[in-house]
Short mmCIF file of C-alpha atoms in Angstrom, two decimals:
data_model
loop_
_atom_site.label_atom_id
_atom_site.label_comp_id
_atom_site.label_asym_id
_atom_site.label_seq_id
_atom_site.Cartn_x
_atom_site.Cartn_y
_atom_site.Cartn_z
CA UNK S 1 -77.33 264.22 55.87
CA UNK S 2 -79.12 260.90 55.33
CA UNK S 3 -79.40 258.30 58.36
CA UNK S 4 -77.19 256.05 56.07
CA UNK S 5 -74.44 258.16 55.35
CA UNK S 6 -71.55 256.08 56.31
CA UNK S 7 -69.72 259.21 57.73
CA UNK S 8 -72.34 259.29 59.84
CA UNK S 9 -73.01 256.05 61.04
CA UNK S 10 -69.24 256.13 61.95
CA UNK S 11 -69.86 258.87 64.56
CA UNK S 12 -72.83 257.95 65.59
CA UNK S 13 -71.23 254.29 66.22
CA UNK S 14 -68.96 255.71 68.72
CA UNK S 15 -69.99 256.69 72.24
CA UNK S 16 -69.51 260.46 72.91
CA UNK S 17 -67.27 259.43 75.82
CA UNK S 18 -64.65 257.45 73.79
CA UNK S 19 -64.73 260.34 70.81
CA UNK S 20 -63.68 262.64 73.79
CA UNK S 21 -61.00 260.30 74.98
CA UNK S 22 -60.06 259.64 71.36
CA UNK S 23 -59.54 263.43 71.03
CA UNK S 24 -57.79 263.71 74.40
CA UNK S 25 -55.05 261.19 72.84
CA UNK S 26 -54.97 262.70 69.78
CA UNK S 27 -54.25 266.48 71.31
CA UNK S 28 -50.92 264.83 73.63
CA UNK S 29 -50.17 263.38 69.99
CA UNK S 30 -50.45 266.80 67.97
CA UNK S 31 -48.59 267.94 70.74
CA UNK S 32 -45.60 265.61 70.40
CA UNK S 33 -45.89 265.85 66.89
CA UNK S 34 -46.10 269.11 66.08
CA UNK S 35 -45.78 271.42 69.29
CA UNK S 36 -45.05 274.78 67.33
CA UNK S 37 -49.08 275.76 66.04
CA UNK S 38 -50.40 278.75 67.99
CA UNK S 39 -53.35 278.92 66.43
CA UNK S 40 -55.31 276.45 64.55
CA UNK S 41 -54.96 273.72 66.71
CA UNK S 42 -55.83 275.87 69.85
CA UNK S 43 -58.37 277.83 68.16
CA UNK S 44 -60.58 273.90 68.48
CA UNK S 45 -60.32 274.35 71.74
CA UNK S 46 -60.80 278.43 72.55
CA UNK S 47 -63.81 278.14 70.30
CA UNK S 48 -65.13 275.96 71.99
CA UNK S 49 -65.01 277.31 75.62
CA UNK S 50 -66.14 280.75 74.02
CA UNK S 51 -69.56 278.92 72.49
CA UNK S 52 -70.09 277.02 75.69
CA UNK S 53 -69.43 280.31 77.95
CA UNK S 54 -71.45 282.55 75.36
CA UNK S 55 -74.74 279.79 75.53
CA UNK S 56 -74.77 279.38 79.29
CA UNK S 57 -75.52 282.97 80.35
CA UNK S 58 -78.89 282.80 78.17
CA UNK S 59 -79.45 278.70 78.89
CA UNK S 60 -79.69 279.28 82.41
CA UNK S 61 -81.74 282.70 82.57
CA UNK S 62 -84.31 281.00 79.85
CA UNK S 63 -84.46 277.58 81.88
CA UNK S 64 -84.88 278.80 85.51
CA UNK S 65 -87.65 281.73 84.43
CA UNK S 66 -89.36 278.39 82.53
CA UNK S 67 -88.89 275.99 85.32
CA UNK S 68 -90.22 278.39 87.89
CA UNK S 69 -92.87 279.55 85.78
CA UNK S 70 -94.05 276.24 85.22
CA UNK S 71 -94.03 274.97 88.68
CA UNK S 72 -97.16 273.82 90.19
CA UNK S 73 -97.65 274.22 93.50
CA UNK S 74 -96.80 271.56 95.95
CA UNK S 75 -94.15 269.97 92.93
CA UNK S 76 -90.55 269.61 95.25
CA UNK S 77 -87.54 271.54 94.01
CA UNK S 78 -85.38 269.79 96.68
CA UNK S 79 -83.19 273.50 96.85
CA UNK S 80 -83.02 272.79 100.64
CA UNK S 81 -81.58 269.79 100.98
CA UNK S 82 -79.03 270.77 97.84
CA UNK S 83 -77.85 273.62 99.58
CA UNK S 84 -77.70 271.96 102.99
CA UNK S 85 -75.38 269.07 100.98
CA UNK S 86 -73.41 271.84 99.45
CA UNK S 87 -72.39 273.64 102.52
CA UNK S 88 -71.73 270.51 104.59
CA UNK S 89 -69.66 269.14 101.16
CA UNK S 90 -67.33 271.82 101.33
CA UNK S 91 -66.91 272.11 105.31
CA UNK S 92 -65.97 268.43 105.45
CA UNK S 93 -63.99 268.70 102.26
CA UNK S 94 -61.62 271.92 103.83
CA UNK S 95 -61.62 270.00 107.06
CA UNK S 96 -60.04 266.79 104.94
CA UNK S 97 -57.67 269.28 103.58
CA UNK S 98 -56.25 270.27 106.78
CA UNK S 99 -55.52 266.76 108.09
CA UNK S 100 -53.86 265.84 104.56
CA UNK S 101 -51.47 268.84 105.31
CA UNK S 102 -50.49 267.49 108.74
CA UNK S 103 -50.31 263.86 107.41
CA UNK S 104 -48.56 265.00 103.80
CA UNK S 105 -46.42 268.07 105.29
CA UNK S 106 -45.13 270.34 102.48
CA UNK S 107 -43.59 273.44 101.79
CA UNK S 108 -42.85 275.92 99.40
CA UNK S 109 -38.96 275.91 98.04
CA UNK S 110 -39.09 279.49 97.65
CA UNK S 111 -41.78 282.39 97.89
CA UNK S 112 -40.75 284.41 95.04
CA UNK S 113 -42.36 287.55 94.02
CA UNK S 114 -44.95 286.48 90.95
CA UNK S 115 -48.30 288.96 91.85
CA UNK S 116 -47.68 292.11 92.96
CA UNK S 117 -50.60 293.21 90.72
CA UNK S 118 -53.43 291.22 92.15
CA UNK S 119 -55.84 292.47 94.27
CA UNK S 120 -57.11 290.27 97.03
CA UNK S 121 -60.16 290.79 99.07
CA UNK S 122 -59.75 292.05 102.46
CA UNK S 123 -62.10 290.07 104.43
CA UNK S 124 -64.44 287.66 104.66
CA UNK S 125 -67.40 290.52 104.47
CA UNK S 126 -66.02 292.06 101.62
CA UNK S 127 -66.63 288.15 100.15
CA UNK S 128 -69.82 288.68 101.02
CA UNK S 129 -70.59 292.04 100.40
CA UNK S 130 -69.39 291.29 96.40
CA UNK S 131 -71.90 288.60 96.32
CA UNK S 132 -74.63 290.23 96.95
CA UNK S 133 -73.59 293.28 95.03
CA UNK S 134 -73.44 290.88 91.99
CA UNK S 135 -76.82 289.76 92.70
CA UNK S 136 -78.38 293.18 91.51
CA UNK S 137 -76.74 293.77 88.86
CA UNK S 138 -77.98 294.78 85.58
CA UNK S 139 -79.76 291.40 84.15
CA UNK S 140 -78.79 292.92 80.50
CA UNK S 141 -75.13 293.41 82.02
CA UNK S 142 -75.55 289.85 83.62
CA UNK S 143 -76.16 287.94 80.67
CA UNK S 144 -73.54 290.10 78.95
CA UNK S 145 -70.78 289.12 81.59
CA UNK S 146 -71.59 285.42 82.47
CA UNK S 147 -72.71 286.70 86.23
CA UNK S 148 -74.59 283.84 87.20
CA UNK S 149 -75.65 284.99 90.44
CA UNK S 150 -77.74 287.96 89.35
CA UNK S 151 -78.57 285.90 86.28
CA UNK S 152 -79.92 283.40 89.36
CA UNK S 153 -81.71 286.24 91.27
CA UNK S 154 -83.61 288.06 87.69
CA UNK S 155 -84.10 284.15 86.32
CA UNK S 156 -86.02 283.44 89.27
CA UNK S 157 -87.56 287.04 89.43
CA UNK S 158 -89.25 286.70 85.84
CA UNK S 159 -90.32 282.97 86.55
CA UNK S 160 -92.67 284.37 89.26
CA UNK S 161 -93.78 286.68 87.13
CA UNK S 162 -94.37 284.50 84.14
CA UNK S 163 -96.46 282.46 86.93
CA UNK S 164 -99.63 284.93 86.58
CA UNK S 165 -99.02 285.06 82.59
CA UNK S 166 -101.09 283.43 80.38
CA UNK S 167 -100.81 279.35 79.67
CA UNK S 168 -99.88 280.11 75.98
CA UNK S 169 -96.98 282.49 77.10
CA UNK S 170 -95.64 279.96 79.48
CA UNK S 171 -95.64 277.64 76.28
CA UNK S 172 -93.88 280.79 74.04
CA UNK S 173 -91.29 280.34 77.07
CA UNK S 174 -90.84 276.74 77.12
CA UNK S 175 -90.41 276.67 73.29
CA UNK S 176 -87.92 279.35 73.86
CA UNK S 177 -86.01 277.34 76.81
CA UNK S 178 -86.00 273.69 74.63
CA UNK S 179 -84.56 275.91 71.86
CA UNK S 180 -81.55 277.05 73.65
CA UNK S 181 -80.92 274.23 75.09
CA UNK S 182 -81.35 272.24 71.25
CA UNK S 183 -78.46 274.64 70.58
CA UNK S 184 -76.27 274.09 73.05
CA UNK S 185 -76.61 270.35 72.92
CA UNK S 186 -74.98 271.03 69.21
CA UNK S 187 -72.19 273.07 70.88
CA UNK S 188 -71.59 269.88 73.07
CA UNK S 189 -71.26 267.16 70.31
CA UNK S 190 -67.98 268.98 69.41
CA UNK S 191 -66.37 268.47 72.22
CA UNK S 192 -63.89 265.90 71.11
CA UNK S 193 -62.43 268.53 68.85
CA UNK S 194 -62.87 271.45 71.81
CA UNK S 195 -60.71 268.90 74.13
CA UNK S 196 -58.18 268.25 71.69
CA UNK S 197 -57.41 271.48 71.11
CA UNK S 198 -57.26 272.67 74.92
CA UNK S 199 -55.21 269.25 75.31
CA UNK S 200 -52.63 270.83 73.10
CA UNK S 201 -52.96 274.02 74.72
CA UNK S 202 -51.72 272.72 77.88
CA UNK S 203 -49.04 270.20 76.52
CA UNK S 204 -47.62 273.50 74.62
CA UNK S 205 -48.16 276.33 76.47
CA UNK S 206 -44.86 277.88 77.75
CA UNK S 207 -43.64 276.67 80.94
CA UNK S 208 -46.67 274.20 81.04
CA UNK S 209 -46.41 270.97 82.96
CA UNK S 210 -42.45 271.52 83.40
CA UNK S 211 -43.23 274.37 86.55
CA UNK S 212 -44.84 271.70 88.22
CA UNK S 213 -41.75 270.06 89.38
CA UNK S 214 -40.54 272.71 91.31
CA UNK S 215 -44.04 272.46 93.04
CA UNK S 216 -44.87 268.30 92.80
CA UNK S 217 -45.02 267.68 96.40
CA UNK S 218 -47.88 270.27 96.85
CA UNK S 219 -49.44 269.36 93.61
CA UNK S 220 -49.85 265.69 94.74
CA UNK S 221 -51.44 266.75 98.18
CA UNK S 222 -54.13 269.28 96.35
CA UNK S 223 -54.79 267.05 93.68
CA UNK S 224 -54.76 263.68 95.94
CA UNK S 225 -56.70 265.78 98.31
CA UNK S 226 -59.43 266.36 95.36
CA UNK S 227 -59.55 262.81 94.17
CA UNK S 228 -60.14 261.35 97.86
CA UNK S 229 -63.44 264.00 97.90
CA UNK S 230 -63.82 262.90 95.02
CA UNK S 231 -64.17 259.51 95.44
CA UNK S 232 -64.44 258.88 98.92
CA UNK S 233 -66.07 261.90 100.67
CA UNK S 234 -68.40 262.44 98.05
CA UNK S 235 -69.82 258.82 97.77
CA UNK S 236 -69.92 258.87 101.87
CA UNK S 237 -72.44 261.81 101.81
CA UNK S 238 -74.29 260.47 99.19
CA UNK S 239 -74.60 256.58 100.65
CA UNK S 240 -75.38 258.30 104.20
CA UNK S 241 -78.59 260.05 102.43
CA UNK S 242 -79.41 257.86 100.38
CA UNK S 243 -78.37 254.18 101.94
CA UNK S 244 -77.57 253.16 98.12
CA UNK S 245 -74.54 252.36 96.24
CA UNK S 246 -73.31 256.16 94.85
CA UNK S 247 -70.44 254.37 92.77
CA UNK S 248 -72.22 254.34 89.48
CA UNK S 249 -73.49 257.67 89.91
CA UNK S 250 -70.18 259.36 90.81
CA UNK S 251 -68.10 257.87 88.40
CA UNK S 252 -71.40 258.87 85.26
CA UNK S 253 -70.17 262.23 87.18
CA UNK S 254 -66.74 261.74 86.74
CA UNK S 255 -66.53 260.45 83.08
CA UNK S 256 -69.47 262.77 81.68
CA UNK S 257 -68.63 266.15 83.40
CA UNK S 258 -65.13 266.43 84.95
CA UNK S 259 -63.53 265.54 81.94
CA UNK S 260 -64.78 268.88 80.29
CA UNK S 261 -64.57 270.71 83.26
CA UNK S 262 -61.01 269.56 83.66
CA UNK S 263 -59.86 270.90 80.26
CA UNK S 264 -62.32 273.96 80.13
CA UNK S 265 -61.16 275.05 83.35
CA UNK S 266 -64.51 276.88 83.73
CA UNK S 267 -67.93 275.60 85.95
CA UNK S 268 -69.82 278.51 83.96
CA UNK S 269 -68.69 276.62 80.55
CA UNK S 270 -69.34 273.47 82.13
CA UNK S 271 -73.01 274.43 83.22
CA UNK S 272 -74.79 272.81 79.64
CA UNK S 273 -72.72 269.87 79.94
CA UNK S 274 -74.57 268.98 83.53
CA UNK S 275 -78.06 270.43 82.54
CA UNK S 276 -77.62 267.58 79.86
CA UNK S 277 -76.28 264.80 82.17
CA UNK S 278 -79.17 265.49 84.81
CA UNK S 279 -81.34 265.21 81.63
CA UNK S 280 -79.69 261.88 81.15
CA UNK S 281 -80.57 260.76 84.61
CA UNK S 282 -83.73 261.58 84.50
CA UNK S 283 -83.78 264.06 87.56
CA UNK S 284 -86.25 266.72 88.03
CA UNK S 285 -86.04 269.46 85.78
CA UNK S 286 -87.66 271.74 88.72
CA UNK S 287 -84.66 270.59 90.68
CA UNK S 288 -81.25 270.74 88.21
CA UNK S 289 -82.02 274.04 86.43
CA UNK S 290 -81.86 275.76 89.32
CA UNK S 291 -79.35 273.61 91.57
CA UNK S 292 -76.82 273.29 88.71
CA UNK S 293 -76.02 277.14 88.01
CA UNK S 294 -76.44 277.53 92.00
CA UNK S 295 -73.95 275.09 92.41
CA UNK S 296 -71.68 276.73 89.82
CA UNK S 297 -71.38 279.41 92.07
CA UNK S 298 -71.26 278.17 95.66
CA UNK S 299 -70.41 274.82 95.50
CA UNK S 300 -66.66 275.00 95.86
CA UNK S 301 -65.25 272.02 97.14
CA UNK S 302 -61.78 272.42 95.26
CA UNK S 303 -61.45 275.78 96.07
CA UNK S 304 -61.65 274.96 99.72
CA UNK S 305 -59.29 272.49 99.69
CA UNK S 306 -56.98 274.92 97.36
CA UNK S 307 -57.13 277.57 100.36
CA UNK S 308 -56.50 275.05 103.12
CA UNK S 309 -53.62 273.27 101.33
CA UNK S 310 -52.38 276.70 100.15
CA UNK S 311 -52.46 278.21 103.47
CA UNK S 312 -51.29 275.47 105.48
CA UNK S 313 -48.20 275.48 103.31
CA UNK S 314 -47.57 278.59 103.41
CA UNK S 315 -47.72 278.51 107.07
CA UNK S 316 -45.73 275.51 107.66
CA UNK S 317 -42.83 277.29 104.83
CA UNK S 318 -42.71 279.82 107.53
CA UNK S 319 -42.56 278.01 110.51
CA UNK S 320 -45.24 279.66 111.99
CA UNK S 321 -47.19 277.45 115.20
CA UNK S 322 -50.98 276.53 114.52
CA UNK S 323 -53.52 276.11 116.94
CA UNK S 324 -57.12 274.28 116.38
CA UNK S 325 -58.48 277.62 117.37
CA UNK S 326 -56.95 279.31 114.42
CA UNK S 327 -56.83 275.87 111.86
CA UNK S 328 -60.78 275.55 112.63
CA UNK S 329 -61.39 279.55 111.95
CA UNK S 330 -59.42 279.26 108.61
CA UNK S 331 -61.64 275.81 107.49
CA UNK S 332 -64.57 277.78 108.04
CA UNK S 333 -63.28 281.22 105.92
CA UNK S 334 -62.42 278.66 103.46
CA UNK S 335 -65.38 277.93 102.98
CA UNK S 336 -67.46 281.17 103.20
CA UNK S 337 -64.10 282.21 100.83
CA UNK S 338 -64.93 280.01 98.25
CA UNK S 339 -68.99 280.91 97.86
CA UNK S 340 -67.20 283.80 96.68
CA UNK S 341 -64.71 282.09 94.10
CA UNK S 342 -66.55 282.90 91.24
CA UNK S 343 -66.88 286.14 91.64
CA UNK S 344 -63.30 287.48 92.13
CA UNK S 345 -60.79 287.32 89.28
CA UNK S 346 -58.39 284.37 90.27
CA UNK S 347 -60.84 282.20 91.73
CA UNK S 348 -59.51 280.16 95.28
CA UNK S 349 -56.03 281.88 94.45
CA UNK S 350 -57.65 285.19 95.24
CA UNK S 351 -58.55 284.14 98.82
CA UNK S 352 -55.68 282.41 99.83
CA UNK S 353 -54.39 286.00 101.43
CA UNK S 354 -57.65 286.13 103.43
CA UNK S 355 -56.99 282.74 104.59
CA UNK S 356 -53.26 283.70 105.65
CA UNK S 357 -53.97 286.97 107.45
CA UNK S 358 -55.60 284.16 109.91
CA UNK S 359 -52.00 283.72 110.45
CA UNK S 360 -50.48 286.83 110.58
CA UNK S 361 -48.89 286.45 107.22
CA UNK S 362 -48.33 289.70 105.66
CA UNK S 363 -50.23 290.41 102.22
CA UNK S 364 -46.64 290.41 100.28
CA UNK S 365 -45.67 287.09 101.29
CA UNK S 366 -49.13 285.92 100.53
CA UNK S 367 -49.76 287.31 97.12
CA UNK S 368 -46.44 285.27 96.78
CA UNK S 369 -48.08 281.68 97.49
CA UNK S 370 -51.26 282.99 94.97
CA UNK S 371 -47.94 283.62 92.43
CA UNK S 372 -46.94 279.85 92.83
CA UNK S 373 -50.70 278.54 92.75
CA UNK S 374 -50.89 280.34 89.17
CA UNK S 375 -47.69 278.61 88.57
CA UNK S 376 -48.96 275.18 89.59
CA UNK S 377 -52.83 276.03 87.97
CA UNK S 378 -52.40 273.77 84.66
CA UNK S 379 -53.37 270.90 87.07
CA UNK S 380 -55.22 272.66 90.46
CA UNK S 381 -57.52 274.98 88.86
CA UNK S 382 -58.43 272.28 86.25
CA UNK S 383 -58.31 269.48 88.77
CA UNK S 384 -60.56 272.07 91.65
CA UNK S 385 -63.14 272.72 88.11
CA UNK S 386 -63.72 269.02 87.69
CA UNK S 387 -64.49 268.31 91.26
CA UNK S 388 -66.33 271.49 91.79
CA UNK S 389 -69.03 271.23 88.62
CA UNK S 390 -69.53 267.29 89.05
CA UNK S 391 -70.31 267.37 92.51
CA UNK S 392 -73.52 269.56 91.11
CA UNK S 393 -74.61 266.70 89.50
CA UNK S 394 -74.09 264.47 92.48
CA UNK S 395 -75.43 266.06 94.97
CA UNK S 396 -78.46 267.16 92.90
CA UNK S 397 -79.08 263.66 92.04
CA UNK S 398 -78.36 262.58 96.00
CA UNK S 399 -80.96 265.43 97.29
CA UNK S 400 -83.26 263.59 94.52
CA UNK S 401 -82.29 260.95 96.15
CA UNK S 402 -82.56 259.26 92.16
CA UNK S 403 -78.31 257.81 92.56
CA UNK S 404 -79.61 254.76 90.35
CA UNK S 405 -78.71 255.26 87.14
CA UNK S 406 -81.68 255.39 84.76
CA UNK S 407 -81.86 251.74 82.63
CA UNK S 408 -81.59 253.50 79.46
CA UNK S 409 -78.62 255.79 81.00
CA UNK S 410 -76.14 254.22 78.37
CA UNK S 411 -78.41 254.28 75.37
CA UNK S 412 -80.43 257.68 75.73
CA UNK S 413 -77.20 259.57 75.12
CA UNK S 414 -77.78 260.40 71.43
CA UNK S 415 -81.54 262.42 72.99
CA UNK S 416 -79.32 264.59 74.66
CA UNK S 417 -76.35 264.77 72.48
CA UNK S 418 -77.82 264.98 69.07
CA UNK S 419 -76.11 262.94 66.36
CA UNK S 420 -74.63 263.80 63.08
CA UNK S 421 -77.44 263.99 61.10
CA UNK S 422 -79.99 265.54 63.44
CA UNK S 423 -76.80 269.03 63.24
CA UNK S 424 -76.94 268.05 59.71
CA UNK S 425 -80.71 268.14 59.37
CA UNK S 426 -80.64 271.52 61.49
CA UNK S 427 -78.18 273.02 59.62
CA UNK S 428 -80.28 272.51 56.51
CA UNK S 429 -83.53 273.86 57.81
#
């Protein structure tokens, strides 16, 4: 498609951000509209979360095993002061949790049976024991199943191969990793259609936001919870490390990540959309390909705070008298718990039982509080996604310690978002 294609021009005249918005708006309005489509409307928006979940698997393997591979020696990755960030991220986070619960008290109106199929973990080691099971597992099975901690582990095991291998190889790899990522930048630039649809979704679904009255109280102390780590904790870390001004940063996070994470509802599918914002901001590519998948998997703010919240609850519903002893020694399985979210079907839901037995609370009653989080999950798991996978991009960018936002931040967009003629132009080749 030529440059001057008016069609074009009209895309390419709006910024990605407001065509999201615009197709945020315009998925509440199909869904006012016309609420009865089951499937073409949706099918923007499950197409979309399968393309970004089916590229990420490969993106990250391809971009780690080319990072590492061409690292030279004595270039920083930063990976200790990211994971350092992470783990004292979600230890403050679960601790700000538990003081919202005795400031906001709340309880549950009812513990009705809704799981009696689910099948928690048992402790905290056999968190710990799946996690590293995952980490050798098949790298074919891996990239087949979106297991990004073995695809981690065999990403980084191939880079230091591909270190000895020959300069021209290295390039065959690089080629290979720009390529992937070329492709999934094209997956991205549909995301205003992908949103609207998943908008819909939500707006249609049955039962959807209506089951969250029964709940609101305990809605509004997770998701006011999330906002204030958000927006307060966050920043703090970040102007403690970096003795700058982390507003501009967080809210680039905010507005370019946890808006797609929020209506994906997945930090695998978000993984491209953060590979291309770090690209954005200019961070170091030795740094974010490896940080960013990492972080998809342990950094778990939200599902901390989902545990504590959850828990606390639960307890309180029950009448049950809390200790520090025991409150501090359910903060910190919160937050071993949720290095483990993203390996356990259910996510932080699945660990609230661990969290309970703290208590005493028997494993029916529990499963009963995981029922009413998947009642309440339109908003917590997508509000917990959004924190989760754009607090990668801040606290990669704060171990950086690059929070400035590049001058051509606003302007570079279309390099990593590629416009309607360069898909056109593609498409043609």
């Amino acid at each position: 498609m030529s440059p001057n294609n008016p069609i074009a021009k009209i895309f390419n005249a709006i910024p990605f951000i407001m065509q999201v918005i615009i197709g945020l708006m315009l998925g509440i309005l199909l869904a006012v509209i016309y609420p009865g489509d089951k499937t073409v409307i949706p099918a923007f928006g499950q197409l979309f979360v399968a393309a970004l979940k089916a590229m990420a698997p490969i993106l990250v393997f391809v971009l780690v095993s080319a990072a590492i591979a061409g690292h030279n020696k004595g270039t920083k990755t930063n990976m200790t002061p990211v994971i350092v960030i992470y783990f004292v991220s979600m230890a403050l986070a679960s601790l700000l949790a538990l003081i919202a619960t005795y400031i906001f008290p709340t309880s549950f109106p009812s513990l009705a049976s809704a799981a009696e199929n689910l099948s928690p973990p048992q402790g905290i080691s056999e968190v710990l024991m799946n996690f590293v099971i995952q980490a050798v597992d098949n790298p074919v099975n891996a990239l087949l199943h979106g297991n990004y901690v073995a695809i981690l582990v065999w990403g980084i095991a191939f880079g230091l191969m591909f270190r000895v291998a020959h300069e021209h190889t290295k390039m065959v790899l690089d080629d290979l990793a720009q390529t992937v990522a070329g492709v999934v930048r094209m997956v991205i630039r549909f995301a205003p259609l992908g949103v609207m649809g998943l908008v819909y979704s939500s707006c249609t679904q049955e039962g959807g936001f209506s089951n969250l009255l029964n709940y609101v109280q305990v809605v509004l102390v997770l998701v006011g919870t999330m906002l204030t780590v958000a927006l307060i904790l966050n920043p703090l870390i970040a102007f403690i490390y970096c003795h700058k001004n982390p507003y501009p940063l967080i809210f680039a996070s905010l507005t370019q990540s946890a808006i797609t994470a929020f209506f994906t509802r997945s930090s695998a599918a978000n993984i491209p959309v953060n590979l291309a914002l770090c690209e954005r901001l200019h961070l170091p590519k030795n740094t974010y390909t490896i940080s960013i998948p990492l972080g998809s998997t342990i950094n778990m703010s939200g599902a901390a705070v989902t545990i504590v919240v959850m828990t606390m609850t639960a307890v309180r519903t029950l009448g049950i008298e809390v200790d520090f002893a025991s409150a501090f020694l359910m903060c910190v399985a919160a937050v071993l718990g949720a290095c483990g979210t993203s390996g356990i079907a259910g996510g932080s839901l699945m660990l609230i039982p661990l969290a309970c037995s703290i208590f005493g609370i028997s494993s029916d009653i529990a499963m009963q509080v995981v029922g009413i989080g998947f009642i309440i999950g339109v908003v917590q798991d997508s509000t917990e996604t959004a924190l989760n996978s754009s607090s990668d991009v801040v606290f990669t960018a704060v171990a950086c310690k690059q929070i400035e936002l590049p001058e051509d931040f606003h302007t570079n967009a279309a390099t990593v978002q590629p416009t309607v003629e360069e898909i056109k132009d593609d498409d043609n080749v």
